[in-house]
Coordinates of C-alpha atoms and ligand atoms in Angstrom, one line a residue:
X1 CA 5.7 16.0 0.0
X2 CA 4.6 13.7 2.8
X3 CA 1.8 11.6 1.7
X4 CA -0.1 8.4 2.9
X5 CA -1.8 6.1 0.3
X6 CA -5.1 4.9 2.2
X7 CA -7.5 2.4 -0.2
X8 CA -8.5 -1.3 0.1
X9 CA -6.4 -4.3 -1.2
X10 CA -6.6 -4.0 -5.2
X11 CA -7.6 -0.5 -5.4
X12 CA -4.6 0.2 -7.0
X13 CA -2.1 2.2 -4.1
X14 CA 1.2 0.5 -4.8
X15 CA 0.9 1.6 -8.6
X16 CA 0.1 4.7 -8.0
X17 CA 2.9 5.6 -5.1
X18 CA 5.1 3.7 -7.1
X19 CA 4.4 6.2 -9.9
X20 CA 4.5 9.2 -7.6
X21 CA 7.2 8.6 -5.7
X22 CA 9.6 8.1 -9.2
X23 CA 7.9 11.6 -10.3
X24 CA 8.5 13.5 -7.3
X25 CA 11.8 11.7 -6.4
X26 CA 10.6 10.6 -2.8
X27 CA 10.8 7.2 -2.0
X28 CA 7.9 4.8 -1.9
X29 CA 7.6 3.0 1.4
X30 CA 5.2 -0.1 1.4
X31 CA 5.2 -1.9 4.7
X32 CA 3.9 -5.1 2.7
X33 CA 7.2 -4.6 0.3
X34 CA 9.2 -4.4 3.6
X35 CA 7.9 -7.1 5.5
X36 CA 7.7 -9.7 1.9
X37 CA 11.4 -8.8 1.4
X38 CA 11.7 -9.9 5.4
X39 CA 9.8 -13.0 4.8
X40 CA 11.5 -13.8 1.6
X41 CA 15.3 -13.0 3.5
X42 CA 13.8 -15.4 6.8
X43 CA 14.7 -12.9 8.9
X44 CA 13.0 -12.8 12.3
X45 CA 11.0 -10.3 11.4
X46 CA 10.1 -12.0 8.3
X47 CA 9.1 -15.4 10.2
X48 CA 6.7 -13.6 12.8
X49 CA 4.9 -11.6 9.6
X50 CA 4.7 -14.7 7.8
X51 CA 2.3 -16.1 10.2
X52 CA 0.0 -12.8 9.9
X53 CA 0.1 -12.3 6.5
X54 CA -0.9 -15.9 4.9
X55 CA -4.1 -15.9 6.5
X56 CA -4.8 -11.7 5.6
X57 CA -4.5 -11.1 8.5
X58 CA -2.3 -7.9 10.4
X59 CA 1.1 -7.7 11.8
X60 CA 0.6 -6.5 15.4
X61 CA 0.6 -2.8 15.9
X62 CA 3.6 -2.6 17.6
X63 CA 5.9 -4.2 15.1
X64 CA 4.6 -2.0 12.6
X65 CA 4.5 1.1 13.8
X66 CA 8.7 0.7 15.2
X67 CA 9.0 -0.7 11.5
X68 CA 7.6 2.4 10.3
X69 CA 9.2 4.5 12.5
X70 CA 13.1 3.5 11.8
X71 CA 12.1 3.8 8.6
X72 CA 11.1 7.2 8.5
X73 CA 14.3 7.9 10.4
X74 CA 16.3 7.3 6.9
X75 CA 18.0 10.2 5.6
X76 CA 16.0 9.5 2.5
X77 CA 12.5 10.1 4.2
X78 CA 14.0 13.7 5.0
X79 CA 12.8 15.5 1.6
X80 CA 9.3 13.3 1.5
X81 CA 7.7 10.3 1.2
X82 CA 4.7 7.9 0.1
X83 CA 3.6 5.5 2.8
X84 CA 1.6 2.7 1.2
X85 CA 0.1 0.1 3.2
X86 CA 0.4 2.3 7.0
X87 CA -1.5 2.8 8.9
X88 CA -3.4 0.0 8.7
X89 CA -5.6 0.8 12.1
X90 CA -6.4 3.6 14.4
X91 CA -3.5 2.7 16.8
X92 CA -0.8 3.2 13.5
X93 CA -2.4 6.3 12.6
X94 CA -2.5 7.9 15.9
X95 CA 1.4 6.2 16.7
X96 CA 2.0 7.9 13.1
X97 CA 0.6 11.5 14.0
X98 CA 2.8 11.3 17.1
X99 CA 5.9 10.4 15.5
X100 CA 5.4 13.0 12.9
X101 CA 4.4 15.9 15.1
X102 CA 6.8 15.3 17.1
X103 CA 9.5 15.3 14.3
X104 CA 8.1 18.3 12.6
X105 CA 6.9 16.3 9.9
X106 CA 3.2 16.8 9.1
X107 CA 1.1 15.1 6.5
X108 CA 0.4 17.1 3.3
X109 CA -2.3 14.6 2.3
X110 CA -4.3 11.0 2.6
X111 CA -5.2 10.1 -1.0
X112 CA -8.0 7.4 -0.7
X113 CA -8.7 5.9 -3.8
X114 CA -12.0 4.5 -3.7
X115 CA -12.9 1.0 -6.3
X116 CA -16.9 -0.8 -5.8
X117 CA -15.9 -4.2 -3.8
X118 CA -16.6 -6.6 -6.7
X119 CA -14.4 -4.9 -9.1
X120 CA -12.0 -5.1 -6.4
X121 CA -12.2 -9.2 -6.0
X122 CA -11.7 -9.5 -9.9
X123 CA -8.5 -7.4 -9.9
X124 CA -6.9 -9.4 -7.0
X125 CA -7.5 -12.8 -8.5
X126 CA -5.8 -11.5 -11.8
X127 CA -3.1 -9.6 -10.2
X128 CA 0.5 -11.1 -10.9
X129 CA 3.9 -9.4 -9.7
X130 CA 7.1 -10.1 -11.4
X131 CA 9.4 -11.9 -9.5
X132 CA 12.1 -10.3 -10.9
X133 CA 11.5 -6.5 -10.9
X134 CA 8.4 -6.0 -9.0
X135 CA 5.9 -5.1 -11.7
X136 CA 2.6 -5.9 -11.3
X137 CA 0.2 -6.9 -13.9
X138 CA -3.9 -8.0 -14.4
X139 CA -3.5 -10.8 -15.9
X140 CA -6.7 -10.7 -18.6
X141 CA -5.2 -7.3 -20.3
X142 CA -1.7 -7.0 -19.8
X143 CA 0.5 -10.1 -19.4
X144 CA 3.5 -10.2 -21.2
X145 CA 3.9 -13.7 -23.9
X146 CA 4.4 -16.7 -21.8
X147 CA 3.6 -15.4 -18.1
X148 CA 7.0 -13.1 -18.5
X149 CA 7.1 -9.5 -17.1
X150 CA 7.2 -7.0 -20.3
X151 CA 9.7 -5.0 -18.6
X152 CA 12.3 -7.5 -17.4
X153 CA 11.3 -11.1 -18.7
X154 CA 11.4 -12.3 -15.5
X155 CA 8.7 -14.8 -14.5
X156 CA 5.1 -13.7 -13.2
X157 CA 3.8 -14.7 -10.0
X158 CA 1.0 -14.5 -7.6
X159 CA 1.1 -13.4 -4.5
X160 CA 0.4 -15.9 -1.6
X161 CA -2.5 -13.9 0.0
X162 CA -4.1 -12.7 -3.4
X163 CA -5.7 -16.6 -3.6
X164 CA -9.4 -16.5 -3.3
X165 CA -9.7 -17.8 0.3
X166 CA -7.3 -15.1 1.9
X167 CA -8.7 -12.5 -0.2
X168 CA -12.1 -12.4 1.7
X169 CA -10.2 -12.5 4.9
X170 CA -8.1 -9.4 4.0
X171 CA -11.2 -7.3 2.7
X172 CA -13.4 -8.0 5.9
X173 CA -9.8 -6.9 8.3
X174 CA -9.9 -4.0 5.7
X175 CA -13.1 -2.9 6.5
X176 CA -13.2 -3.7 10.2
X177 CA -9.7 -1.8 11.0
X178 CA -8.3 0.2 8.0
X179 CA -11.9 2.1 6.8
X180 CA -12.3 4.3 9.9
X181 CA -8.8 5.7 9.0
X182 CA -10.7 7.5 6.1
X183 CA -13.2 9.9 8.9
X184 CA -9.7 10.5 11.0
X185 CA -8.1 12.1 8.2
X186 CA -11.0 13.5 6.6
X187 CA -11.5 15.4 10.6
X188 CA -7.9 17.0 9.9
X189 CA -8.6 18.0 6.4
X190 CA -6.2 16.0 4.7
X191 CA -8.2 13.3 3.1
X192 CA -8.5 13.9 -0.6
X193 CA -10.7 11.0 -2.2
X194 CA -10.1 9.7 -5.9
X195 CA -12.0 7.1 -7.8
X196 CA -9.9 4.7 -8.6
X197 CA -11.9 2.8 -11.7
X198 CA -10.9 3.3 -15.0
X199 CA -6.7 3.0 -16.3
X200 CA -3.9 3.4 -14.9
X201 CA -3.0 6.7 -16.1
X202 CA -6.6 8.3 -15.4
X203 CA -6.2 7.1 -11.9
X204 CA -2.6 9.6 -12.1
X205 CA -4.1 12.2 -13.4
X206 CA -6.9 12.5 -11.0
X207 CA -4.5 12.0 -7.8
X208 CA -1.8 14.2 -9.4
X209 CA -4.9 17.2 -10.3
X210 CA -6.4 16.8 -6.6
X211 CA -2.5 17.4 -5.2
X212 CA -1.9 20.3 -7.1
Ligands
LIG1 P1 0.0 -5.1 1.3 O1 1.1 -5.4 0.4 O2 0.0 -3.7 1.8 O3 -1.4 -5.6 0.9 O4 0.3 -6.0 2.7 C1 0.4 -7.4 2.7 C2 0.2 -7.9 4.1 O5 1.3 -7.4 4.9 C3 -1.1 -7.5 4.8 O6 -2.2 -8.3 4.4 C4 -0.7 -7.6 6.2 O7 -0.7 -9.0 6.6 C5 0.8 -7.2 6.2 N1 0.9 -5.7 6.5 C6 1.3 -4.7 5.6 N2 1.3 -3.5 6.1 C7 0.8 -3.7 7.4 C8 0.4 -2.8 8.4 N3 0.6 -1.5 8.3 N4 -0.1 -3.4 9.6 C9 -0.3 -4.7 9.7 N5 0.0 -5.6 8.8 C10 0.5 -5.1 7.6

């Protein structure tokens, strides 16, 4: 299955392709994963996204989309994958359509899960990643004893751009360039659109009953 997670920041994608990709043993390709790994590793690439992604803002096109695109060139990628986080404009997803034509790869679906903009705001402030394992948590209903991951016990953070001041910023870029990607996939007939209030595991269910 070849699948692209489409949704604002805080509606819940990584989670959710996280979860899918482990059940469908496909692996789960966040460009924000790849480029905080860069950043954390100071690798050049990791210095140039730095820049972009403390203020919300977006890693130019053309790193991305040559990011993307070795990527997808893995072996791994062969049998399916979740892409979370690309495309993040037009340009990506026509660049992606391209690549994937032209490598007999098409898209099986665009799940856009869909949460009202103020719940959205609440969710970011409280969201907390392990440090160790990558886990994420809200930090009102589900943090572990002493700000530790439940999974791992390693230490709970938050992420750089989830403070309030860049989260504003990354809502208006999403709106401006990642929200018309939902008509261009909904002209092919892939987009399949899920609410993405409630749990967890209701959120699965209803992209896991709209993929069957
Ligand atoms: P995410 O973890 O998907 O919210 O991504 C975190 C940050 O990484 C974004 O706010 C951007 O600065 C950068 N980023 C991730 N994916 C892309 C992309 N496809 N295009 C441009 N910038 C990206």
């Amino acid at each position: 299955m070849r699948l692209v997670m489409l949704g604002p920041p805080g509606a819940g994608k990584g989670t959710q392709a996280k979860r899918l990709a482990e059940r469908r043993r496909i692996p789960h390709i966040s460009t924000g994963d790849i480029l905080r790994a860069a950043a954390a590793a100071g690798t050049k690439l990791g210095k140039e996204a730095r820049r972009y992604m403390h203020d919300g803002g977006l890693v130019p096109d053309a790193v991305m989309i040559g990011l993307v695109q070795e990527r997808l060139r893995q072996p791994d990628a062969h049998g399916g994958f979740i892409l979370d986080g690309f495309p993040r404009t037009v340009a990506q997803a026509e660049a992606l359509d391209g690549f994937l034509a032209a490598n007999g790869m098409p898209l099986d679906a665009v799940v856009q899960i869909a949460v009202p903009r103020d719940e959205l705001v609440g969710r970011l402030a409280g969201r907390r990643t392990c440090g160790t394992c990558g886990t994420m948590y809200q930090v009102a209903v589900s943090q572990g004893p002493n700000g530790r991951c439940d999974a791992c016990g390693g230490p709970l953070l938050q992420r750089d751009d989830d403070r309030e001041e860049t989260v504003a910023r990354r809502m208006s870029v999403y709106e401006r360039e990642t929200a018309p990607l939902v008509g261009h996939y909904r002209d092919k007939g892939l987009l399949r659109e899920v609410k993405g209030t409630g749990s967890r595991d209701e959120v699965f269910q209803r992209i896991t009953g709209e993929l069957r």
